Coordinates of C-alpha atoms and ligand atoms in Angstrom, one line a residue:
M1 CA -85.5 9.0 -68.3
R2 CA -82.5 9.5 -65.5
D3 CA -82.0 12.2 -63.9
Y4 CA -78.7 13.0 -64.4
R5 CA -78.3 16.2 -62.1
K6 CA -79.9 14.4 -59.2
I7 CA -77.4 11.3 -59.5
L8 CA -74.8 14.0 -59.5
E9 CA -76.6 16.2 -55.9
D10 CA -76.4 13.1 -54.4
L11 CA -73.2 12.1 -55.2
A12 CA -72.2 15.2 -54.1
E13 CA -74.4 14.8 -50.6
A14 CA -72.7 11.6 -50.2
G15 CA -68.9 13.5 -50.6
G16 CA -67.9 11.0 -53.8
L17 CA -68.4 13.9 -56.3
R18 CA -65.6 14.3 -59.1
T19 CA -64.4 17.2 -60.7
I20 CA -61.6 18.4 -62.6
P21 CA -59.6 20.5 -60.8
P22 CA -58.9 24.9 -61.5
I23 CA -55.2 24.1 -61.1
R24 CA -51.9 26.2 -63.5
H25 CA -48.8 24.4 -62.6
E26 CA -45.5 26.6 -62.3
G27 CA -43.1 24.1 -62.3
R28 CA -43.0 21.4 -58.6
W29 CA -45.9 23.8 -57.7
V30 CA -49.3 24.0 -58.3
V31 CA -51.3 27.1 -58.1
K32 CA -54.8 27.0 -57.4
E33 CA -56.7 29.9 -56.3
G34 CA -54.4 32.1 -55.9
E35 CA -52.4 29.9 -53.4
R36 CA -49.3 28.0 -54.9
L37 CA -48.6 24.3 -53.2
L38 CA -46.2 21.9 -53.5
N39 CA -47.8 19.1 -56.1
L40 CA -47.3 15.7 -54.1
S41 CA -50.2 14.1 -56.4
S42 CA -47.7 14.0 -59.3
N43 CA -46.1 10.8 -61.8
D44 CA -43.5 13.5 -62.4
Y45 CA -41.6 10.9 -59.9
L46 CA -38.2 11.7 -61.1
G47 CA -38.9 15.8 -61.2
L48 CA -38.2 15.5 -65.8
A49 CA -41.7 17.6 -66.2
S50 CA -40.7 20.1 -64.6
D51 CA -37.1 20.5 -65.3
E52 CA -37.2 23.7 -68.4
S53 CA -33.3 23.0 -69.2
L54 CA -34.2 18.9 -70.4
R55 CA -37.8 21.0 -72.4
R56 CA -35.0 23.8 -74.2
E57 CA -32.6 21.6 -75.0
F58 CA -34.9 19.3 -76.7
L59 CA -37.6 22.1 -78.3
L60 CA -34.0 23.5 -80.1
W61 CA -33.0 20.3 -81.4
A62 CA -36.3 19.4 -82.5
L63 CA -36.8 22.7 -84.4
E64 CA -34.6 21.5 -86.7
Q65 CA -36.0 18.2 -87.0
P66 CA -38.6 16.9 -89.7
L67 CA -41.1 16.3 -86.7
P68 CA -44.7 16.9 -87.1
L69 CA -47.4 17.5 -84.8
S70 CA -49.5 15.3 -85.9
S71 CA -48.8 11.7 -87.3
S72 CA -52.6 11.6 -89.2
S73 CA -53.1 8.1 -88.9
S74 CA -52.8 5.0 -87.5
R75 CA -49.3 3.3 -87.8
L76 CA -50.9 1.1 -89.5
L77 CA -51.9 3.4 -93.2
T78 CA -49.8 6.0 -93.0
G79 CA -49.0 7.2 -89.1
N80 CA -45.5 5.8 -89.2
F81 CA -42.8 7.7 -88.7
P82 CA -38.9 6.3 -88.4
P83 CA -39.5 7.4 -84.5
Y84 CA -41.2 4.8 -83.4
D85 CA -39.5 2.1 -85.1
E86 CA -35.7 3.6 -83.3
L87 CA -38.0 4.0 -79.8
E88 CA -39.1 0.5 -80.5
S89 CA -35.5 -1.0 -81.1
L90 CA -34.2 0.9 -78.2
L91 CA -36.9 -0.3 -76.1
A92 CA -36.2 -4.0 -76.9
E93 CA -32.1 -3.6 -76.9
S94 CA -32.6 -1.8 -73.5
Y95 CA -35.0 -4.7 -72.4
G96 CA -32.7 -7.0 -74.0
R97 CA -36.3 -8.2 -75.1
E98 CA -36.5 -9.4 -78.6
A99 CA -39.7 -6.7 -78.6
A100 CA -41.1 -4.2 -78.5
L101 CA -44.7 -2.1 -79.2
L102 CA -45.6 0.8 -78.6
F103 CA -49.2 2.4 -77.6
N104 CA -50.8 5.7 -77.0
S105 CA -51.7 4.6 -73.6
G106 CA -51.1 2.6 -71.0
Y107 CA -54.9 2.6 -70.8
H108 CA -54.6 2.1 -74.2
A109 CA -52.5 -1.1 -73.5
N110 CA -53.9 -2.5 -71.0
T111 CA -57.6 -2.7 -72.4
G112 CA -56.0 -3.9 -75.9
I113 CA -53.5 -6.4 -75.5
L114 CA -55.3 -9.0 -73.2
P115 CA -58.9 -9.6 -75.8
A116 CA -56.1 -9.6 -78.2
L117 CA -54.2 -12.4 -77.6
V118 CA -57.1 -14.3 -75.5
D119 CA -59.4 -16.8 -76.8
K120 CA -62.1 -19.6 -75.0
Q121 CA -59.5 -21.3 -74.5
T122 CA -57.8 -19.0 -71.7
L123 CA -57.9 -17.4 -68.3
I124 CA -56.8 -14.8 -66.8
I125 CA -55.7 -14.4 -63.1
A126 CA -55.3 -11.2 -61.8
D127 CA -54.0 -9.0 -58.3
K128 CA -57.4 -8.0 -57.2
L129 CA -56.2 -4.1 -56.8
V130 CA -55.4 -4.1 -60.5
H131 CA -55.5 -0.8 -62.1
A132 CA -59.0 0.0 -64.0
S133 CA -57.5 -0.1 -67.9
I134 CA -56.6 -4.1 -67.0
I135 CA -59.9 -4.4 -66.1
D136 CA -61.2 -3.4 -69.0
G137 CA -59.4 -5.3 -70.4
M138 CA -60.2 -8.3 -69.1
R139 CA -63.9 -7.8 -69.5
L140 CA -63.4 -7.0 -73.0
S141 CA -61.4 -9.5 -73.9
G142 CA -64.5 -11.8 -73.5
A143 CA -62.6 -14.6 -71.4
T144 CA -63.1 -15.9 -68.0
F145 CA -61.3 -14.2 -65.3
V146 CA -60.9 -14.0 -61.6
R147 CA -58.9 -12.5 -58.9
Y148 CA -57.0 -13.3 -56.6
R149 CA -56.3 -11.5 -52.3
H150 CA -54.2 -8.5 -53.1
Q151 CA -51.1 -10.4 -53.2
D152 CA -51.9 -13.4 -52.5
Y153 CA -49.8 -16.1 -53.6
S154 CA -50.5 -19.0 -51.6
Q155 CA -53.7 -18.1 -53.3
L156 CA -52.8 -17.9 -56.9
R157 CA -51.1 -21.3 -56.8
Q158 CA -54.6 -22.8 -55.5
I159 CA -56.3 -21.3 -58.7
L160 CA -53.8 -22.5 -61.0
L161 CA -53.6 -26.2 -59.3
R162 CA -57.2 -25.7 -60.0
E163 CA -57.8 -24.6 -63.4
S164 CA -54.5 -24.9 -65.3
A165 CA -55.5 -28.2 -66.7
R166 CA -58.5 -26.7 -67.6
Y167 CA -57.6 -23.3 -69.9
E168 CA -55.3 -23.9 -72.7
Q169 CA -52.8 -21.0 -71.3
L170 CA -53.1 -19.1 -67.9
F171 CA -51.9 -14.8 -68.1
V172 CA -51.0 -14.0 -64.9
V173 CA -51.4 -10.2 -64.6
T174 CA -50.1 -7.7 -61.4
E175 CA -48.5 -3.9 -61.6
S176 CA -45.1 -4.7 -60.7
I177 CA -45.7 -0.6 -57.7
F178 CA -49.5 -1.0 -56.7
S179 CA -51.1 2.7 -57.6
M180 CA -53.0 3.1 -54.0
D181 CA -51.0 1.2 -51.5
G182 CA -47.6 1.9 -53.1
D183 CA -46.2 -1.6 -52.1
T184 CA -44.2 -4.2 -54.6
A185 CA -45.2 -7.7 -56.5
D186 CA -42.9 -10.3 -55.6
L187 CA -42.3 -11.1 -59.4
Q188 CA -39.2 -13.3 -58.1
Q189 CA -42.0 -15.0 -56.9
L190 CA -44.5 -14.8 -59.5
V191 CA -41.8 -16.4 -61.7
E192 CA -41.4 -19.4 -59.7
L193 CA -45.1 -19.8 -60.0
K194 CA -44.7 -19.4 -64.0
H195 CA -42.2 -22.5 -64.1
E196 CA -44.2 -24.6 -62.0
F197 CA -47.0 -23.9 -64.1
P198 CA -45.7 -24.3 -67.7
K199 CA -48.9 -22.5 -69.5
V200 CA -49.0 -19.4 -67.6
L201 CA -48.0 -16.0 -69.5
L202 CA -47.0 -13.0 -66.5
Y203 CA -48.0 -10.1 -67.9
V204 CA -46.6 -7.2 -65.6
D205 CA -48.1 -3.1 -65.5
E206 CA -44.9 -1.5 -64.5
A207 CA -46.4 2.2 -65.0
H208 CA -45.4 3.1 -61.8
A209 CA -41.5 1.5 -61.7
V210 CA -40.4 2.5 -64.4
G211 CA -38.2 5.6 -65.0
V212 CA -38.1 4.6 -60.6
R213 CA -36.6 1.7 -60.1
G214 CA -34.1 -0.6 -61.2
Y215 CA -29.9 0.1 -62.0
N216 CA -31.1 1.6 -65.6
G217 CA -34.4 2.8 -64.2
L218 CA -35.9 0.2 -66.6
G219 CA -38.3 -0.8 -63.8
L220 CA -39.0 -3.6 -60.5
A221 CA -38.3 -6.1 -63.3
E222 CA -34.7 -5.3 -64.0
E223 CA -34.6 -4.5 -59.8
M224 CA -35.5 -8.0 -59.1
N225 CA -33.1 -9.4 -62.3
C226 CA -36.1 -11.1 -64.3
I227 CA -37.3 -9.2 -67.4
P228 CA -36.6 -12.3 -69.7
E229 CA -39.5 -14.6 -67.4
I230 CA -41.9 -11.4 -68.1
D231 CA -44.1 -12.4 -70.9
L232 CA -45.8 -9.2 -71.4
L233 CA -43.9 -6.2 -69.8
V234 CA -45.9 -3.0 -69.6
G235 CA -44.9 0.4 -69.0
T236 CA -45.9 3.8 -69.3
F237 CA -44.2 7.0 -69.9
G238 CA -47.0 9.4 -68.6
K239 CA -45.8 9.0 -65.6
A240 CA -41.7 9.5 -64.6
L241 CA -40.8 9.7 -68.1
A242 CA -42.6 13.1 -68.5
S243 CA -43.9 12.6 -72.0
M244 CA -47.3 10.3 -72.8
G245 CA -47.9 6.3 -74.4
A246 CA -47.0 3.0 -73.5
F247 CA -45.0 0.2 -74.7
V248 CA -45.2 -3.3 -74.2
V249 CA -41.7 -5.5 -75.2
C250 CA -42.6 -9.2 -75.3
S251 CA -41.8 -11.5 -78.1
Q252 CA -41.5 -10.7 -81.8
A253 CA -44.1 -13.3 -82.2
L254 CA -46.8 -11.6 -79.5
R255 CA -45.8 -8.2 -81.1
D256 CA -46.3 -9.6 -84.4
Y257 CA -50.0 -11.0 -83.5
L258 CA -50.7 -7.5 -81.7
V259 CA -50.0 -5.6 -84.8
N260 CA -52.7 -7.4 -86.3
T261 CA -55.0 -8.3 -83.9
M262 CA -54.9 -4.8 -81.3
R263 CA -58.0 -2.7 -81.9
P264 CA -56.2 0.6 -79.8
L265 CA -53.4 0.2 -81.9
I266 CA -54.9 -0.3 -84.8
F267 CA -58.1 1.8 -85.1
S268 CA -56.2 4.7 -83.3
T269 CA -54.6 7.7 -84.3
A270 CA -50.9 7.0 -83.4
L271 CA -49.0 9.8 -81.3
P272 CA -47.1 12.8 -83.0
P273 CA -43.7 11.7 -83.9
L274 CA -42.6 15.4 -82.3
Q275 CA -44.3 13.1 -78.5
I276 CA -42.2 10.0 -79.0
A277 CA -38.8 11.4 -80.0
W278 CA -38.7 13.1 -76.4
T279 CA -39.9 10.5 -74.9
A280 CA -36.9 8.6 -76.6
F281 CA -34.7 11.8 -75.7
L282 CA -35.4 11.1 -72.3
F283 CA -35.2 7.8 -72.4
K284 CA -32.1 7.9 -73.8
H285 CA -30.8 10.6 -70.3
L286 CA -33.0 7.2 -67.6
P287 CA -29.7 5.6 -67.0
E288 CA -28.0 8.0 -65.6
M289 CA -30.8 9.4 -63.7
Q290 CA -29.5 6.9 -60.1
S291 CA -29.1 10.3 -58.1
R292 CA -32.7 11.3 -58.7
R293 CA -33.9 7.7 -57.6
N294 CA -31.8 7.1 -54.4
R295 CA -33.3 10.5 -53.7
L296 CA -36.7 9.5 -54.6
Q297 CA -36.3 6.2 -52.3
M298 CA -34.8 8.2 -49.4
W299 CA -37.4 10.7 -49.3
S300 CA -40.2 8.1 -49.3
R301 CA -38.6 5.8 -46.7
R302 CA -38.3 9.1 -44.5
L303 CA -42.2 9.7 -45.1
A304 CA -43.7 6.1 -44.8
E305 CA -42.3 5.7 -41.6
A306 CA -43.1 9.0 -40.4
L307 CA -46.9 7.2 -41.6
A308 CA -46.3 4.2 -40.1
G309 CA -49.7 2.4 -38.6
R310 CA -51.2 5.1 -40.6
G311 CA -50.8 2.9 -44.0
G312 CA -46.8 4.2 -44.6
E313 CA -46.1 0.2 -43.3
R314 CA -47.7 0.0 -46.9
S315 CA -45.6 0.8 -48.6
A316 CA -42.6 -0.3 -50.5
S317 CA -42.0 2.9 -52.5
H318 CA -42.4 6.1 -53.6
I319 CA -46.9 5.7 -53.5
V320 CA -46.9 6.1 -49.5
P321 CA -50.4 6.5 -48.6
Y322 CA -52.2 8.1 -45.4
I323 CA -55.2 6.1 -44.8
L324 CA -58.2 7.9 -42.6
G325 CA -60.7 5.7 -43.1
K326 CA -63.4 7.9 -43.3
N327 CA -64.5 10.3 -46.4
K328 CA -64.6 12.7 -44.6
A329 CA -61.3 12.5 -42.8
C330 CA -59.8 12.4 -45.3
V331 CA -61.3 15.0 -47.4
E332 CA -60.7 17.2 -44.0
A333 CA -56.8 15.8 -43.7
A334 CA -56.4 16.9 -47.1
E335 CA -57.5 20.3 -46.7
L336 CA -55.8 21.0 -43.5
L337 CA -52.5 20.2 -45.9
Q338 CA -53.4 22.2 -48.5
R339 CA -54.1 25.4 -46.1
K340 CA -49.7 24.8 -45.7
G341 CA -48.9 24.6 -48.7
F342 CA -49.0 21.3 -50.1
Y343 CA -51.5 20.0 -52.8
C344 CA -52.4 16.7 -51.6
L345 CA -55.8 14.5 -53.1
P346 CA -57.9 12.8 -51.5
V347 CA -58.7 9.4 -52.8
R348 CA -61.7 7.7 -51.9
P349 CA -64.2 4.6 -52.4
P350 CA -64.6 3.1 -55.0
T351 CA -61.7 4.1 -56.5
V352 CA -59.9 1.7 -53.1
P353 CA -61.6 -0.4 -50.7
P354 CA -64.8 1.2 -47.9
G355 CA -63.6 2.6 -45.6
T356 CA -59.6 3.2 -46.5
A357 CA -60.2 6.5 -48.1
R358 CA -56.8 7.8 -47.6
I359 CA -54.4 10.6 -48.9
R360 CA -52.5 9.4 -51.4
F361 CA -48.7 11.2 -51.9
S362 CA -46.9 10.4 -54.6
L363 CA -43.2 12.4 -54.2
T364 CA -41.2 13.9 -56.7
A365 CA -36.7 13.1 -56.9
D366 CA -36.6 17.1 -57.0
M367 CA -38.6 17.5 -53.3
E368 CA -36.0 19.7 -50.9
E369 CA -34.9 18.3 -48.0
E370 CA -37.3 21.2 -45.9
E371 CA -39.9 20.8 -47.7
L372 CA -40.4 17.1 -46.9
A373 CA -39.5 18.3 -43.0
Q374 CA -42.3 20.5 -43.2
L375 CA -44.3 18.0 -44.7
L376 CA -43.5 15.8 -41.9
A377 CA -44.4 18.1 -39.3
C378 CA -48.0 19.1 -41.2
I379 CA -48.1 15.4 -41.2
G380 CA -47.6 15.0 -37.2
E381 CA -50.3 18.3 -37.0
S382 CA -53.0 16.7 -39.0
L383 CA -52.9 13.1 -36.8
K384 CA -53.6 14.9 -34.0
I385 CA -57.2 15.7 -34.7
Ligands
LIG401 C1 -51.6 5.2 -64.9 C2 -52.2 3.5 -65.5 C3 -52.5 3.2 -66.7 C4 -52.7 4.4 -67.3 O1 -51.8 5.0 -68.0 P1 -51.9 6.3 -69.2 O2 -50.7 6.2 -70.3 O3 -52.4 7.1 -68.1 O4 -53.0 5.9 -70.2 C5 -52.0 1.9 -66.9 N1 -51.6 1.4 -65.6 C6 -51.3 2.1 -64.4 C7 -50.6 0.7 -63.4 C8 -51.4 3.1 -64.2 O5 -51.4 3.5 -62.9

């Protein structure tokens, strides 16, 4: 029998034990052991989840609507409700694509799409640092997959040159903003590769970019002007959109095929219609949130500059790593910043490569300038120890 207790003790010894933090929320703050800390680890990038007036406005409206708190079924049986179809139409129209399809989460999307679409004549080629959900999707798919060095498009091209004749189709999979370094993919270059290798389908996970990037907040593909070239553009609603769920925009054929084959879509109860309506409510507000996006960019640049040489130079977004290397140093720096009132968390291997334990700052647009100044001062202090 495996001694799970002992394994956990060893993990704790090595500084790698995960626990669920006992915290409470007060808007932009987290209350931990009686102390109120500014939340610098949330994915509420635009500050919409903590915006009380938006929540009120929605709930007052929703009270008068026939919006159940459960769909009580998969969408393919009796779980489809008008808000689903309306949000899908809104997404397809906003992105200027034929179709959109909703999922219960980004995890469902990424573990379901590839297994549904591939066969033995498919090769999947993914960036080394893609999210765990994409890795799980590749594994579940049963297709052959290879990974190219992070953002190394010349290696990707070599793989394509070597392999493309041997397969019927190839998926190139990347995130647009990467979760741990906050760097951005060069989607234009990937589109060029797709033109060079016509069997390639591009799959881009915009989980961290939807809401935050692009003139209408549609993501990095909007900013880089290449939405029509992305075959499967995946976005999530649990981050900047302050809700829950995910979507893909794609061709009508791919959407219809997913409806027929994608197991997490077919075999799971659909999200509550009320939740979908909240997502749609916020999504409609996105174009007018440019000032929030600008502010987020401004704060992010300042934090990245302060952390230049310590990981800040990697970031091109609101996710800014502060790399400390060893687990212990990282945990200590996080504790110091927490004592100073900033809720930031250590991220350790295996979530990040060995030797790159880090604090992962994810900023939000509702941070005050004074708070940023205080944070920069505290980081300065932590750099000295
Ligand atoms: C958060 C995240 C997901 C998972 O999305 P959920 O809706 O939280 O399940 C998928 N991909 C990336 C890149 C993410 O950061």
